[in-house]
Amino acid sequence: MASVLDSSMTAVWPIDELRPRRAHRKSRKGCKTCKIRKVKCDEQQPICGGCARRFRGMKSCEYELFVESSEGSFQSFPAAPLPVTSHEKWKVQHSLTMHPNGSTSSDGSRLLELRLMHHYTTSTCGQLPEGNSSKGKYMWSMDIPRLAFQSDLVLSALLGISALHHAALTPADLGLSRAAEIYFDKAVTSHRQALSNADRGSAESLLATAILICHHAWLSAHTSVPGQHYEIPLQTYHMARGIQTLFDQMWPWLAGSAYLWYVERLPLEDVEHVASGGSFWTSGQEDLDLLSRTFEHPEVLKRDKCVYEATAMELKSLYLAIDIQDSQPGIQRRVATMPLKIPKRFLNLAEKKDPRALALLARNIALLNMTPHVWWLHGASSSQSVAETAITGISEMLPIEWKWAMKWPLRVISGEFSQE
């Protein structure tokens, strides 16, 4: 299965290089969160720099108390809990004291895992793609939990996506946001390692984990943080391409799998023989025709022009599907995966902030507002407003002479076109 490692998955989850050993003793005084994530902690108190950047609104880290022995080594003791007032007690008990700490013997960790498993099976699973269809229900609510009870890899990814969903519904519970980050990091790290030992027995677990990681990354990339500039979720798109590559590599082991529908390519609408269309189709067509004129400029390379034209054709097909009120779950999946169906160079152009690529990507993301709200695609809180966050961010990336290209996407997210 070495060929799997040669795929694009390695560009997303590369195997860490071995690092030379330190000549000095490694500090063990970092906060518990940094220890779990296995990252260097600057040991600042009451909150370290890493947690301050990563967890918005967090006031303090949890440290162990270290006492130096006569031999120069350190002995650790759990830090005494800070006193809390009666009205704070419930919130602390149900969030900040119940974060995963990497030990299955921790009562707090086990309670949190039970809480998140319950939330996933009763709520989150129905908020994922095709969650209300028979094939979606089987995959999300039955097969993935079954795999999670057999594989710590799938369990970490499941708990992470559940914590992310729960945190979106209860944003005041900062412990859930921390748990989502920790489980996500653990799932990504474990997935990297497991890819090198892929076999028939682990194929479904690897694919299920990759799918959950990708959905987690999409929503995390579109969670707005005050003072932080928007970045195009290129990693998510590369992960999604990696899922397709992984599926292709493991196809002999996945025949009859419950995941076949997830990776199937949905057909394009025939835009060449449309006699007439509604206001949305007509407006979108006129807008793309205007943008397409810039593809003819002398500075545009021939290969890039082909990429732009392929993207515009995909968008036109989506416009028509929306206009004729095609299957909503199908439209949602096509909007989410459009950048994967066009030449890979499109993502390279977007990464370079090519104005035409950014304008086309904005038109794709704006279509989220033309579909019924679902958590896996749109987010579930003011900080997870995917379309608004992305369109505003892309608009800020474009130079002044290209601001006109954002008028139509802004009209879409403003609600000018009805979903009816």
Short mmCIF file of C-alpha atoms in Angstrom, two decimals:
data_model
loop_
_atom_site.label_atom_id
_atom_site.label_comp_id
_atom_site.label_asym_id
_atom_site.label_seq_id
_atom_site.Cartn_x
_atom_site.Cartn_y
_atom_site.Cartn_z
CA MET A 1 0.00 0.00 0.00
CA ALA A 2 3.04 2.22 -0.38
CA SER A 3 1.40 3.86 -3.36
CA VAL A 4 -1.04 5.54 -1.00
CA LEU A 5 1.82 7.50 0.49
CA ASP A 6 2.84 8.73 -2.94
CA SER A 7 -0.59 10.28 -3.46
CA SER A 8 -1.62 13.84 -2.79
CA MET A 9 -2.57 12.82 0.75
CA THR A 10 1.09 13.19 1.74
CA ALA A 11 0.94 16.83 0.68
CA VAL A 12 -1.83 17.31 3.21
CA TRP A 13 -0.73 15.08 6.06
CA PRO A 14 3.06 14.68 5.56
CA ILE A 15 5.03 12.33 7.77
CA ASP A 16 7.02 14.37 10.23
CA GLU A 17 10.78 14.32 9.77
CA LEU A 18 12.88 12.98 12.61
CA ARG A 19 14.37 15.74 14.69
CA PRO A 20 17.81 15.64 16.34
CA ARG A 21 17.80 15.12 20.09
CA ARG A 22 18.22 18.20 22.26
CA ALA A 23 21.43 18.59 24.21
CA HIS A 24 19.44 20.00 27.12
CA ARG A 25 16.64 18.51 29.20
CA LYS A 26 13.20 19.15 27.74
CA SER A 27 10.96 21.26 29.98
CA ARG A 28 7.93 19.46 31.42
CA LYS A 29 6.33 22.57 32.91
CA GLY A 30 4.08 23.44 29.97
CA CYS A 31 0.30 23.66 30.27
CA LYS A 32 -1.76 20.48 29.91
CA THR A 33 -3.31 21.53 26.60
CA CYS A 34 0.09 22.05 24.93
CA LYS A 35 1.28 18.71 26.33
CA ILE A 36 -1.70 16.90 24.84
CA ARG A 37 -1.17 18.62 21.48
CA LYS A 38 2.57 17.86 21.75
CA VAL A 39 3.62 21.41 20.95
CA LYS A 40 6.10 23.70 22.69
CA CYS A 41 4.56 25.83 25.43
CA ASP A 42 6.04 29.20 26.39
CA GLU A 43 4.80 28.53 29.97
CA GLN A 44 3.38 32.05 30.36
CA GLN A 45 0.78 32.38 33.11
CA PRO A 46 -2.15 32.65 33.56
CA ILE A 47 -2.42 31.73 29.84
CA CYS A 48 0.37 30.65 27.48
CA GLY A 49 0.83 32.26 24.07
CA GLY A 50 -0.26 29.15 22.15
CA CYS A 51 -3.60 28.81 23.94
CA ALA A 52 -4.21 32.57 23.79
CA ARG A 53 -3.92 32.45 19.99
CA ARG A 54 -5.81 29.19 19.53
CA PHE A 55 -8.71 29.48 21.98
CA ARG A 56 -10.60 32.76 21.70
CA GLY A 57 -11.92 34.02 25.04
CA MET A 58 -9.86 31.64 27.18
CA LYS A 59 -8.56 33.31 30.35
CA SER A 60 -6.13 30.78 31.83
CA CYS A 61 -4.37 27.48 31.17
CA GLU A 62 -4.32 24.45 33.43
CA TYR A 63 -0.85 23.77 34.81
CA GLU A 64 0.53 21.06 37.06
CA LEU A 65 2.46 22.10 40.14
CA PHE A 66 6.15 21.08 39.88
CA VAL A 67 8.44 20.70 42.88
CA GLU A 68 12.16 20.20 42.27
CA SER A 69 13.66 17.24 44.17
CA SER A 70 17.17 17.04 45.59
CA GLU A 71 18.33 15.10 42.54
CA GLY A 72 17.39 17.99 40.26
CA SER A 73 14.40 16.23 38.74
CA PHE A 74 10.83 17.44 38.97
CA GLN A 75 7.85 15.83 40.61
CA SER A 76 4.44 16.95 39.44
CA PHE A 77 1.27 17.37 41.43
CA PRO A 78 -2.18 18.31 40.13
CA ALA A 79 -2.73 22.02 40.55
CA ALA A 80 -5.29 22.88 43.20
CA PRO A 81 -8.55 24.02 41.62
CA LEU A 82 -9.36 27.70 41.89
CA PRO A 83 -12.37 28.50 44.07
CA VAL A 84 -15.49 29.31 42.09
CA THR A 85 -18.67 31.07 43.01
CA SER A 86 -21.92 29.13 43.07
CA HIS A 87 -23.19 30.60 39.79
CA GLU A 88 -19.93 29.64 38.01
CA LYS A 89 -19.72 26.10 39.35
CA TRP A 90 -22.09 24.41 36.87
CA LYS A 91 -20.37 25.91 33.81
CA VAL A 92 -16.88 24.93 34.97
CA GLN A 93 -17.91 21.38 35.81
CA HIS A 94 -19.48 20.89 32.40
CA SER A 95 -16.80 22.45 30.23
CA LEU A 96 -13.33 23.48 31.32
CA THR A 97 -12.78 20.63 33.77
CA MET A 98 -13.92 18.06 31.22
CA HIS A 99 -11.30 18.37 28.50
CA PRO A 100 -9.55 15.33 26.96
CA ASN A 101 -6.19 14.72 28.56
CA GLY A 102 -5.01 11.68 26.64
CA SER A 103 -5.66 9.30 29.52
CA THR A 104 -8.58 6.89 29.43
CA SER A 105 -8.42 6.65 33.22
CA SER A 106 -9.51 10.26 33.71
CA ASP A 107 -13.10 10.49 34.91
CA GLY A 108 -13.45 13.92 33.31
CA SER A 109 -12.18 12.68 29.97
CA ARG A 110 -14.48 9.65 29.99
CA LEU A 111 -17.48 11.79 30.86
CA LEU A 112 -16.66 14.17 28.04
CA GLU A 113 -16.30 11.31 25.56
CA LEU A 114 -19.69 9.91 26.59
CA ARG A 115 -21.22 13.35 26.32
CA LEU A 116 -19.77 13.87 22.83
CA MET A 117 -20.70 10.38 21.62
CA HIS A 118 -24.28 10.98 22.75
CA HIS A 119 -24.35 14.36 21.01
CA TYR A 120 -22.98 12.86 17.80
CA THR A 121 -25.50 10.01 17.62
CA THR A 122 -28.49 12.18 18.55
CA SER A 123 -27.66 15.42 16.71
CA THR A 124 -24.42 15.82 14.73
CA CYS A 125 -24.88 12.77 12.49
CA GLY A 126 -28.09 14.27 11.09
CA GLN A 127 -26.28 17.51 10.22
CA LEU A 128 -23.78 15.89 7.83
CA PRO A 129 -24.18 15.38 4.04
CA GLU A 130 -27.37 13.49 3.10
CA GLY A 131 -27.96 13.01 6.84
CA ASN A 132 -31.69 12.50 6.32
CA SER A 133 -31.46 10.01 3.43
CA SER A 134 -31.25 6.26 3.97
CA LYS A 135 -27.68 6.04 2.65
CA GLY A 136 -26.58 9.05 4.69
CA LYS A 137 -28.22 7.83 7.89
CA TYR A 138 -26.55 4.45 7.57
CA MET A 139 -23.12 5.95 6.99
CA TRP A 140 -23.17 8.74 9.59
CA SER A 141 -25.35 7.31 12.37
CA MET A 142 -24.56 3.60 12.14
CA ASP A 143 -21.39 2.72 10.26
CA ILE A 144 -19.08 5.47 11.51
CA PRO A 145 -20.04 4.92 15.20
CA ARG A 146 -19.48 1.17 14.62
CA LEU A 147 -15.98 1.91 13.30
CA ALA A 148 -15.35 4.31 16.19
CA PHE A 149 -15.89 1.50 18.70
CA GLN A 150 -13.26 -0.53 16.84
CA SER A 151 -10.73 2.18 15.97
CA ASP A 152 -9.29 4.95 18.14
CA LEU A 153 -8.48 6.72 14.87
CA VAL A 154 -12.16 7.04 13.90
CA LEU A 155 -13.16 7.73 17.51
CA SER A 156 -10.89 10.80 17.73
CA ALA A 157 -12.30 12.19 14.48
CA LEU A 158 -15.90 11.49 15.56
CA LEU A 159 -15.43 13.14 18.96
CA GLY A 160 -13.74 16.11 17.29
CA ILE A 161 -16.58 16.80 14.84
CA SER A 162 -19.13 16.29 17.63
CA ALA A 163 -17.31 18.78 19.87
CA LEU A 164 -17.13 21.29 17.01
CA HIS A 165 -20.88 21.01 16.41
CA HIS A 166 -21.70 21.15 20.13
CA ALA A 167 -19.44 24.21 20.54
CA ALA A 168 -21.24 25.99 17.70
CA LEU A 169 -24.57 25.43 19.45
CA THR A 170 -23.22 26.48 22.86
CA PRO A 171 -20.47 29.06 22.12
CA ALA A 172 -20.20 30.09 25.78
CA ASP A 173 -18.78 26.65 26.63
CA LEU A 174 -15.09 27.23 25.88
CA GLY A 175 -14.19 23.70 26.97
CA LEU A 176 -15.94 22.26 23.91
CA SER A 177 -13.91 24.43 21.53
CA ARG A 178 -10.71 23.25 23.20
CA ALA A 179 -11.83 19.63 23.00
CA ALA A 180 -12.65 19.99 19.29
CA GLU A 181 -9.13 21.27 18.57
CA ILE A 182 -7.44 18.56 20.62
CA TYR A 183 -9.39 15.66 19.12
CA PHE A 184 -8.86 17.09 15.62
CA ASP A 185 -5.09 17.32 16.12
CA LYS A 186 -5.01 13.79 17.49
CA ALA A 187 -7.01 12.44 14.53
CA VAL A 188 -4.75 14.14 11.96
CA THR A 189 -1.57 12.89 13.64
CA SER A 190 -2.89 9.33 13.96
CA HIS A 191 -4.13 9.35 10.37
CA ARG A 192 -0.67 10.29 9.07
CA GLN A 193 0.85 7.35 10.91
CA ALA A 194 -1.88 4.88 9.91
CA LEU A 195 -1.52 5.63 6.18
CA SER A 196 1.88 3.92 6.15
CA ASN A 197 0.29 0.65 7.34
CA ALA A 198 -2.91 0.66 5.28
CA ASP A 199 -4.46 -2.73 4.51
CA ARG A 200 -7.86 -4.26 3.81
CA GLY A 201 -8.77 -4.27 7.49
CA SER A 202 -8.05 -0.55 8.00
CA ALA A 203 -9.31 0.79 4.65
CA GLU A 204 -12.76 1.88 5.83
CA SER A 205 -11.40 3.41 9.03
CA LEU A 206 -8.85 5.45 7.08
CA LEU A 207 -11.47 6.70 4.63
CA ALA A 208 -14.04 7.50 7.34
CA THR A 209 -11.43 9.42 9.34
CA ALA A 210 -10.30 11.39 6.29
CA ILE A 211 -13.92 12.38 5.56
CA LEU A 212 -14.55 13.56 9.14
CA ILE A 213 -11.24 15.46 9.21
CA CYS A 214 -12.13 17.22 5.97
CA HIS A 215 -15.51 18.40 7.27
CA HIS A 216 -13.89 19.57 10.51
CA ALA A 217 -11.23 21.50 8.60
CA TRP A 218 -13.83 23.20 6.35
CA LEU A 219 -15.81 24.60 9.29
CA SER A 220 -12.71 25.51 11.29
CA ALA A 221 -11.31 27.40 8.29
CA HIS A 222 -14.50 29.48 8.14
CA THR A 223 -14.73 30.22 11.85
CA SER A 224 -14.05 33.93 12.12
CA VAL A 225 -11.64 35.19 14.76
CA PRO A 226 -11.55 38.94 15.55
CA GLY A 227 -8.39 40.55 14.21
CA GLN A 228 -7.47 37.55 12.06
CA HIS A 229 -7.38 37.87 8.26
CA TYR A 230 -9.33 35.39 6.16
CA GLU A 231 -7.37 32.65 4.44
CA ILE A 232 -8.79 30.60 1.57
CA PRO A 233 -9.38 27.03 2.90
CA LEU A 234 -6.94 25.51 0.42
CA GLN A 235 -5.95 22.81 2.90
CA THR A 236 -9.55 21.63 3.00
CA TYR A 237 -9.73 21.41 -0.78
CA HIS A 238 -6.44 19.50 -0.89
CA MET A 239 -7.75 17.16 1.80
CA ALA A 240 -10.88 16.53 -0.26
CA ARG A 241 -8.74 15.72 -3.30
CA GLY A 242 -6.78 13.40 -1.05
CA ILE A 243 -9.99 11.57 -0.09
CA GLN A 244 -10.67 10.85 -3.76
CA THR A 245 -7.09 9.67 -4.27
CA LEU A 246 -7.27 7.52 -1.16
CA PHE A 247 -10.54 6.00 -2.36
CA ASP A 248 -9.05 5.24 -5.78
CA GLN A 249 -6.00 3.59 -4.20
CA MET A 250 -8.12 1.48 -1.85
CA TRP A 251 -10.88 0.66 -4.32
CA PRO A 252 -10.20 -3.14 -4.31
CA TRP A 253 -10.76 -3.14 -0.55
CA LEU A 254 -13.85 -0.92 -0.57
CA ALA A 255 -16.15 -2.75 -2.99
CA GLY A 256 -19.64 -2.71 -1.49
CA SER A 257 -18.65 -0.08 1.08
CA ALA A 258 -21.23 2.29 2.57
CA TYR A 259 -19.04 5.18 1.42
CA LEU A 260 -19.38 4.72 -2.36
CA TRP A 261 -22.12 7.36 -2.70
CA TYR A 262 -19.98 9.94 -0.92
CA VAL A 263 -17.26 9.98 -3.58
CA GLU A 264 -19.45 9.62 -6.67
CA ARG A 265 -19.34 12.46 -9.19
CA LEU A 266 -22.71 14.11 -9.76
CA PRO A 267 -23.60 14.82 -13.43
CA LEU A 268 -23.54 18.33 -14.88
CA GLU A 269 -26.66 20.07 -16.08
CA ASP A 270 -26.84 20.59 -19.86
CA VAL A 271 -26.37 24.36 -20.13
CA GLU A 272 -26.03 24.34 -23.92
CA HIS A 273 -29.72 23.69 -24.58
CA VAL A 274 -31.50 25.96 -22.12
CA ALA A 275 -34.38 27.72 -23.88
CA SER A 276 -35.04 30.13 -21.03
CA GLY A 277 -34.41 30.47 -17.33
CA GLY A 278 -35.48 32.32 -14.22
CA SER A 279 -34.05 35.55 -12.87
CA PHE A 280 -31.22 33.84 -11.01
CA TRP A 281 -30.04 31.91 -14.07
CA THR A 282 -30.28 35.00 -16.29
CA SER A 283 -28.43 37.24 -13.82
CA GLY A 284 -25.71 34.65 -13.20
CA GLN A 285 -25.24 34.08 -16.92
CA GLU A 286 -24.85 37.79 -17.62
CA ASP A 287 -22.37 38.15 -14.75
CA LEU A 288 -20.22 35.25 -15.96
CA ASP A 289 -20.26 36.59 -19.51
CA LEU A 290 -18.90 39.89 -18.20
CA LEU A 291 -16.19 38.18 -16.14
CA SER A 292 -15.31 35.86 -19.06
CA ARG A 293 -14.28 38.84 -21.18
CA THR A 294 -11.24 39.24 -18.94
CA PHE A 295 -10.09 35.74 -19.94
CA GLU A 296 -9.19 37.17 -23.36
CA HIS A 297 -6.65 39.67 -22.06
CA PRO A 298 -3.15 39.29 -23.57
CA GLU A 299 -1.49 38.61 -20.20
CA VAL A 300 -3.63 35.50 -19.59
CA LEU A 301 -1.74 32.28 -20.33
CA LYS A 302 -3.48 29.76 -22.57
CA ARG A 303 -3.46 27.05 -19.90
CA ASP A 304 -4.93 29.46 -17.36
CA LYS A 305 -7.64 30.50 -19.80
CA CYS A 306 -8.65 26.83 -20.10
CA VAL A 307 -8.89 26.63 -16.29
CA TYR A 308 -11.06 29.75 -16.09
CA GLU A 309 -13.37 28.51 -18.84
CA ALA A 310 -13.79 25.08 -17.22
CA THR A 311 -14.64 26.77 -13.91
CA ALA A 312 -17.16 29.10 -15.56
CA MET A 313 -18.86 26.11 -17.22
CA GLU A 314 -19.12 24.31 -13.87
CA LEU A 315 -20.64 27.43 -12.32
CA LYS A 316 -23.19 27.76 -15.13
CA SER A 317 -24.25 24.17 -14.54
CA LEU A 318 -24.71 24.91 -10.84
CA TYR A 319 -26.70 28.06 -11.59
CA LEU A 320 -29.07 26.01 -13.75
CA ALA A 321 -29.44 23.27 -11.12
CA ILE A 322 -30.41 25.93 -8.57
CA ASP A 323 -32.75 27.69 -10.99
CA ILE A 324 -34.69 24.52 -11.87
CA GLN A 325 -34.78 23.52 -8.17
CA ASP A 326 -32.80 20.32 -8.51
CA SER A 327 -32.19 18.00 -5.52
CA GLN A 328 -30.98 20.19 -2.65
CA PRO A 329 -28.60 17.62 -1.09
CA GLY A 330 -27.04 17.16 -4.53
CA ILE A 331 -26.64 20.91 -5.05
CA GLN A 332 -25.10 21.29 -1.59
CA ARG A 333 -22.50 18.63 -2.33
CA ARG A 334 -21.74 20.11 -5.75
CA VAL A 335 -21.22 23.58 -4.29
CA ALA A 336 -18.88 22.19 -1.63
CA THR A 337 -16.84 20.08 -4.06
CA MET A 338 -16.77 22.29 -7.18
CA PRO A 339 -13.06 23.24 -6.81
CA LEU A 340 -12.26 19.51 -6.90
CA LYS A 341 -13.96 18.91 -10.25
CA ILE A 342 -12.01 21.47 -12.22
CA PRO A 343 -8.29 21.42 -13.13
CA LYS A 344 -6.01 21.27 -10.11
CA ARG A 345 -4.24 24.40 -11.33
CA PHE A 346 -7.28 26.40 -10.21
CA LEU A 347 -6.24 25.91 -6.58
CA ASN A 348 -2.69 26.96 -7.45
CA LEU A 349 -4.02 30.17 -9.01
CA ALA A 350 -6.25 30.82 -5.99
CA GLU A 351 -3.28 30.30 -3.68
CA LYS A 352 -1.38 32.97 -5.63
CA LYS A 353 -4.41 35.26 -5.22
CA ASP A 354 -4.98 35.42 -8.96
CA PRO A 355 -7.90 37.91 -9.34
CA ARG A 356 -9.85 35.83 -11.87
CA ALA A 357 -9.52 32.66 -9.78
CA LEU A 358 -10.60 34.52 -6.63
CA ALA A 359 -13.60 36.03 -8.43
CA LEU A 360 -14.69 32.60 -9.70
CA LEU A 361 -14.20 31.02 -6.26
CA ALA A 362 -16.30 33.78 -4.68
CA ARG A 363 -19.15 32.93 -7.07
CA ASN A 364 -18.95 29.31 -6.01
CA ILE A 365 -18.99 30.06 -2.27
CA ALA A 366 -21.77 32.65 -2.64
CA LEU A 367 -24.03 29.83 -3.84
CA LEU A 368 -24.16 28.55 -0.25
CA ASN A 369 -26.79 31.22 0.32
CA MET A 370 -28.93 29.68 -2.43
CA THR A 371 -29.27 26.38 -0.56
CA PRO A 372 -31.16 25.53 2.66
CA HIS A 373 -29.03 25.93 5.76
CA VAL A 374 -27.14 22.80 6.86
CA TRP A 375 -24.45 22.82 9.53
CA TRP A 376 -21.77 20.86 7.67
CA LEU A 377 -21.79 23.45 4.88
CA HIS A 378 -22.93 26.75 6.42
CA GLY A 379 -21.88 26.55 10.08
CA ALA A 380 -24.18 27.05 13.07
CA SER A 381 -23.26 30.29 14.80
CA SER A 382 -22.37 33.91 14.12
CA SER A 383 -18.68 32.96 14.15
CA GLN A 384 -19.24 30.09 11.69
CA SER A 385 -21.02 32.05 8.93
CA VAL A 386 -19.20 30.43 6.03
CA ALA A 387 -20.48 32.40 3.01
CA GLU A 388 -20.27 35.84 4.64
CA THR A 389 -16.82 35.16 6.11
CA ALA A 390 -15.44 33.91 2.79
CA ILE A 391 -16.95 36.56 0.50
CA THR A 392 -15.85 39.39 2.77
CA GLY A 393 -12.36 37.89 3.03
CA ILE A 394 -11.96 37.37 -0.73
CA SER A 395 -13.21 40.90 -1.42
CA GLU A 396 -10.46 42.27 0.83
CA MET A 397 -7.83 40.23 -1.06
CA LEU A 398 -8.68 41.70 -4.46
CA PRO A 399 -6.90 44.84 -5.70
CA ILE A 400 -8.99 47.98 -6.17
CA GLU A 401 -9.25 47.56 -9.94
CA TRP A 402 -10.95 44.17 -9.40
CA LYS A 403 -13.52 45.21 -6.76
CA TRP A 404 -16.24 45.29 -9.45
CA ALA A 405 -15.90 41.50 -9.75
CA MET A 406 -17.40 41.05 -6.27
CA LYS A 407 -20.68 42.87 -6.94
CA TRP A 408 -22.61 39.76 -8.00
CA PRO A 409 -21.41 37.49 -5.13
CA LEU A 410 -22.30 40.26 -2.68
CA ARG A 411 -25.78 40.49 -4.21
CA VAL A 412 -26.21 36.75 -3.68
CA ILE A 413 -25.20 36.71 -0.01
CA SER A 414 -27.32 39.81 0.65
CA GLY A 415 -30.39 37.70 -0.13
CA GLU A 416 -31.38 39.46 -3.34
CA PHE A 417 -32.18 36.14 -5.00
CA SER A 418 -34.79 33.96 -3.32
CA GLN A 419 -34.26 30.24 -2.70
CA GLU A 420 -37.91 29.55 -3.49
#
